[in-house]
Amino acid sequence: MARWARTVIRFRWAVLTAWIVAVVAAMVASSGLSDLLTNRFVLPGAESEKAADILKTHFGQKPEGSFSLVVKGAPGSAGSLVPKVRLAAQRAAGELPTGKVAGVQVSKGVVSATIVSQLLPADAKLHTDAMREAAGTIPGTQTYLTGQSAIEHDLDPVMSHDLVVGELYIAIPIAMAILIFVFGSLAFLLPMMLAAAAIPVTLGFVWIFANYMTLSTYLTNLVMLIGLGIAIDYSLLMVYRYREEHRSGRSREEAVERTLETAGRAVVFSGTAVAIGLALMLFMPLPFMRGFGLAGLLIPLVSVLAAVTLLPVLLYWLEDRLDRV
């Protein structure tokens, strides 16, 4: 680890540049992550899944990628609305790749048209706005485009807002207050810098897998939760060790070497153990739980990588300066 520390410090500009590029690229990629995630929980073997398999195999339909156009008019007008609803549904289906109108039904004065497709919810929900605009409104009626994909589309901004409130306005300020109390100086910024690097990069990796797997919307919460906790945990350990070594008379480079030889080894072992433990969820028979296992595997590994590459550079450059304030 001492040799590794010397190498990282020697190429500190390259290390810093690599992390900046990785963070920027990951942030650009993960900006579209919410469009690839779903809040649908699949339970293999359930009756609903058996029915979905039959529709997919024999009719080329995916129920989770379907929409319902629901129209309610004046009492007694349902029968006369059927042709208008069918035309509106056909216009909406034209905006959905592989979309087609499966049927129009009348139930208790409400007319509904089912629009089916071969798309997954993560892909189908992207066309919700265009479908609503194409369907338009039928005069004298209340018109709604709903279904799982449409609901997910409408929930995304709500969940994003709640995520911002919970993390940026509650979790992070509380964590910063605790760190300020513990460090007693501007060195509390080091754990936040580590988290600011590890979390976006992890979300970038999640974005890659989300293009090929069905992943849950709540993965972003999991990554933020574990990423912030691990970054603070590892930073506390390594910053305190660096302080001890530097104050005992060692130079900055020597202090970083001793930090990685001791606390660094503990961080690598701890992060590996956490990653293996959370990765066990990959072997669960529930698809949405396997997504949590993937995120649980990635965030500790990325955090460990940041702790043994980026953090030594930050310690070497910033820790002494931040401790003076």
Short mmCIF file of C-alpha atoms in Angstrom, two decimals, residues 122-317:
data_model
loop_
_atom_site.label_atom_id
_atom_site.label_comp_id
_atom_site.label_asym_id
_atom_site.label_seq_id
_atom_site.Cartn_x
_atom_site.Cartn_y
_atom_site.Cartn_z
CA ALA A 122 -39.16 2.31 -19.11
CA ASP A 123 -39.47 2.77 -22.88
CA ALA A 124 -43.23 3.16 -23.16
CA LYS A 125 -43.53 5.93 -20.57
CA LEU A 126 -41.30 8.19 -22.64
CA HIS A 127 -44.13 8.55 -25.18
CA THR A 128 -46.83 9.55 -22.66
CA ASP A 129 -46.85 13.28 -23.40
CA ALA A 130 -46.92 12.76 -27.16
CA MET A 131 -49.78 10.27 -26.83
CA ARG A 132 -51.83 12.63 -24.66
CA GLU A 133 -51.33 15.44 -27.13
CA ALA A 134 -52.30 13.20 -30.06
CA ALA A 135 -55.39 11.87 -28.29
CA GLY A 136 -56.56 15.38 -27.48
CA THR A 137 -59.90 15.91 -25.75
CA ILE A 138 -63.41 15.01 -26.76
CA PRO A 139 -65.81 17.95 -26.26
CA GLY A 140 -68.18 17.53 -23.34
CA THR A 141 -66.14 14.73 -21.73
CA GLN A 142 -63.37 14.10 -19.22
CA THR A 143 -60.47 12.35 -20.96
CA TYR A 144 -57.57 10.58 -19.30
CA LEU A 145 -54.62 8.59 -20.62
CA THR A 146 -53.58 6.22 -17.86
CA GLY A 147 -52.03 2.79 -17.36
CA GLN A 148 -48.83 1.66 -15.67
CA SER A 149 -46.47 3.44 -18.04
CA ALA A 150 -48.43 6.71 -17.86
CA ILE A 151 -48.56 6.52 -14.07
CA GLU A 152 -44.81 5.93 -13.89
CA HIS A 153 -44.30 8.93 -16.18
CA ASP A 154 -46.40 11.10 -13.86
CA LEU A 155 -44.72 9.80 -10.70
CA ASP A 156 -41.15 10.41 -11.88
CA PRO A 157 -41.11 14.19 -11.21
CA VAL A 158 -42.87 13.69 -7.87
CA MET A 159 -40.32 11.12 -6.77
CA SER A 160 -37.43 13.24 -8.05
CA HIS A 161 -38.70 16.20 -6.02
CA ASP A 162 -39.08 14.08 -2.88
CA LEU A 163 -35.59 12.69 -3.43
CA VAL A 164 -34.14 16.20 -3.62
CA VAL A 165 -35.97 17.26 -0.46
CA GLY A 166 -35.00 14.15 1.49
CA GLU A 167 -31.35 14.14 0.48
CA LEU A 168 -30.30 17.73 -0.24
CA TYR A 169 -32.41 19.45 2.42
CA ILE A 170 -32.49 16.83 5.18
CA ALA A 171 -29.89 14.05 4.99
CA ILE A 172 -26.90 16.02 3.68
CA PRO A 173 -27.31 19.04 6.05
CA ILE A 174 -27.61 16.70 9.05
CA ALA A 175 -24.53 14.75 7.92
CA MET A 176 -22.61 18.00 7.45
CA ALA A 177 -23.62 19.24 10.91
CA ILE A 178 -22.32 16.03 12.48
CA LEU A 179 -19.09 16.20 10.48
CA ILE A 180 -18.52 19.82 11.48
CA PHE A 181 -18.92 18.81 15.12
CA VAL A 182 -16.56 15.83 14.75
CA PHE A 183 -13.81 17.48 12.69
CA GLY A 184 -14.03 20.97 14.15
CA SER A 185 -12.58 22.43 10.95
CA LEU A 186 -13.17 22.72 7.22
CA ALA A 187 -11.76 19.21 6.90
CA PHE A 188 -15.40 18.09 7.08
CA LEU A 189 -15.48 18.87 3.36
CA LEU A 190 -13.26 15.88 2.54
CA PRO A 191 -15.97 13.23 3.18
CA MET A 192 -18.43 15.30 1.14
CA MET A 193 -15.92 15.48 -1.73
CA LEU A 194 -15.50 11.71 -1.61
CA ALA A 195 -19.27 11.20 -1.69
CA ALA A 196 -19.61 13.76 -4.50
CA ALA A 197 -17.24 11.62 -6.58
CA ALA A 198 -18.36 8.10 -5.68
CA ILE A 199 -22.14 8.57 -5.95
CA PRO A 200 -22.35 10.03 -9.50
CA VAL A 201 -19.86 7.48 -10.84
CA THR A 202 -21.90 4.65 -9.32
CA LEU A 203 -25.09 6.05 -10.86
CA GLY A 204 -23.26 6.14 -14.18
CA PHE A 205 -22.57 2.41 -13.90
CA VAL A 206 -26.20 1.83 -12.90
CA TRP A 207 -27.26 3.71 -16.05
CA ILE A 208 -25.23 1.29 -18.17
CA PHE A 209 -26.91 -1.75 -16.61
CA ALA A 210 -30.35 -0.08 -16.74
CA ASN A 211 -30.18 -0.23 -20.52
CA TYR A 212 -30.15 -4.04 -20.34
CA MET A 213 -31.93 -4.86 -17.06
CA THR A 214 -35.21 -3.94 -15.37
CA LEU A 215 -34.12 -1.87 -12.39
CA SER A 216 -36.18 -0.23 -9.66
CA THR A 217 -36.70 3.50 -9.28
CA TYR A 218 -35.53 3.24 -5.69
CA LEU A 219 -31.97 2.32 -6.71
CA THR A 220 -31.02 5.99 -6.75
CA ASN A 221 -32.11 6.27 -3.11
CA LEU A 222 -30.09 3.20 -2.20
CA VAL A 223 -26.97 4.49 -3.91
CA MET A 224 -27.27 7.90 -2.23
CA LEU A 225 -27.93 6.36 1.18
CA ILE A 226 -25.09 3.85 1.15
CA GLY A 227 -22.74 6.10 -0.79
CA LEU A 228 -23.05 8.97 1.67
CA GLY A 229 -22.68 6.67 4.67
CA ILE A 230 -19.65 4.82 3.32
CA ALA A 231 -17.93 8.03 2.18
CA ILE A 232 -18.28 9.54 5.64
CA ASP A 233 -17.21 6.32 7.35
CA TYR A 234 -14.08 5.76 5.26
CA SER A 235 -13.11 9.43 5.26
CA LEU A 236 -13.36 9.69 9.03
CA LEU A 237 -11.05 6.73 9.43
CA MET A 238 -8.46 7.88 6.93
CA VAL A 239 -8.48 11.59 7.79
CA TYR A 240 -7.96 10.90 11.50
CA ARG A 241 -5.15 8.49 10.71
CA TYR A 242 -3.50 11.07 8.44
CA ARG A 243 -3.75 13.69 11.20
CA GLU A 244 -2.08 11.38 13.70
CA GLU A 245 0.77 10.52 11.34
CA HIS A 246 1.35 14.08 10.17
CA ARG A 247 1.28 15.55 13.68
CA SER A 248 3.80 12.96 14.83
CA GLY A 249 6.37 14.61 12.58
CA ARG A 250 6.02 12.76 9.28
CA SER A 251 5.91 14.66 6.01
CA ARG A 252 2.69 14.85 4.03
CA GLU A 253 3.76 12.09 1.66
CA GLU A 254 4.91 9.83 4.50
CA ALA A 255 1.67 10.48 6.38
CA VAL A 256 -0.35 9.47 3.31
CA GLU A 257 1.75 6.30 2.95
CA ARG A 258 1.16 5.30 6.58
CA THR A 259 -2.54 6.15 6.25
CA LEU A 260 -2.96 3.78 3.31
CA GLU A 261 -0.85 1.08 4.97
CA THR A 262 -3.13 1.08 8.02
CA ALA A 263 -6.53 2.72 7.55
CA GLY A 264 -6.40 2.10 3.80
CA ARG A 265 -6.14 -1.64 4.30
CA ALA A 266 -9.10 -1.53 6.67
CA VAL A 267 -11.14 0.44 4.14
CA VAL A 268 -10.39 -2.06 1.35
CA PHE A 269 -11.33 -5.00 3.55
CA SER A 270 -14.47 -3.31 4.87
CA GLY A 271 -15.66 -2.19 1.43
CA THR A 272 -15.06 -5.61 -0.07
CA ALA A 273 -17.02 -7.26 2.73
CA VAL A 274 -19.92 -4.83 2.31
CA ALA A 275 -19.94 -5.33 -1.47
CA ILE A 276 -19.98 -9.13 -1.14
CA GLY A 277 -22.74 -9.03 1.46
CA LEU A 278 -25.02 -6.77 -0.58
CA ALA A 279 -24.17 -8.60 -3.81
CA LEU A 280 -25.83 -11.72 -2.40
CA MET A 281 -29.14 -10.10 -3.36
CA LEU A 282 -28.14 -10.77 -6.98
CA PHE A 283 -28.99 -14.43 -6.37
CA MET A 284 -32.52 -13.77 -5.09
CA PRO A 285 -35.37 -14.99 -7.35
CA LEU A 286 -37.01 -11.55 -7.35
CA PRO A 287 -35.81 -9.38 -10.27
CA PHE A 288 -36.24 -6.04 -8.47
CA MET A 289 -34.15 -7.33 -5.53
CA ARG A 290 -31.37 -8.31 -7.94
CA GLY A 291 -31.26 -4.64 -8.95
CA PHE A 292 -30.63 -3.69 -5.33
CA GLY A 293 -27.88 -6.30 -5.23
CA LEU A 294 -26.26 -4.70 -8.27
CA ALA A 295 -26.30 -1.23 -6.70
CA GLY A 296 -25.14 -2.69 -3.38
CA LEU A 297 -22.18 -4.26 -5.15
CA LEU A 298 -21.21 -1.16 -7.12
CA ILE A 299 -21.34 1.62 -4.53
CA PRO A 300 -18.90 0.06 -2.00
CA LEU A 301 -16.46 -0.87 -4.76
CA VAL A 302 -16.52 2.62 -6.28
CA SER A 303 -16.22 4.15 -2.80
CA VAL A 304 -13.19 1.99 -2.02
CA LEU A 305 -11.63 2.96 -5.34
CA ALA A 306 -12.19 6.64 -4.52
CA ALA A 307 -10.82 6.16 -1.00
CA VAL A 308 -7.53 4.68 -2.22
CA THR A 309 -7.02 6.97 -5.22
CA LEU A 310 -8.83 10.29 -4.87
CA LEU A 311 -8.78 10.65 -1.08
CA PRO A 312 -4.96 10.32 -0.75
CA VAL A 313 -4.59 13.15 -3.27
CA LEU A 314 -7.08 15.28 -1.34
CA LEU A 315 -5.28 14.53 1.91
CA TYR A 316 -1.94 15.46 0.40
CA TRP A 317 -3.23 18.71 -1.10
#
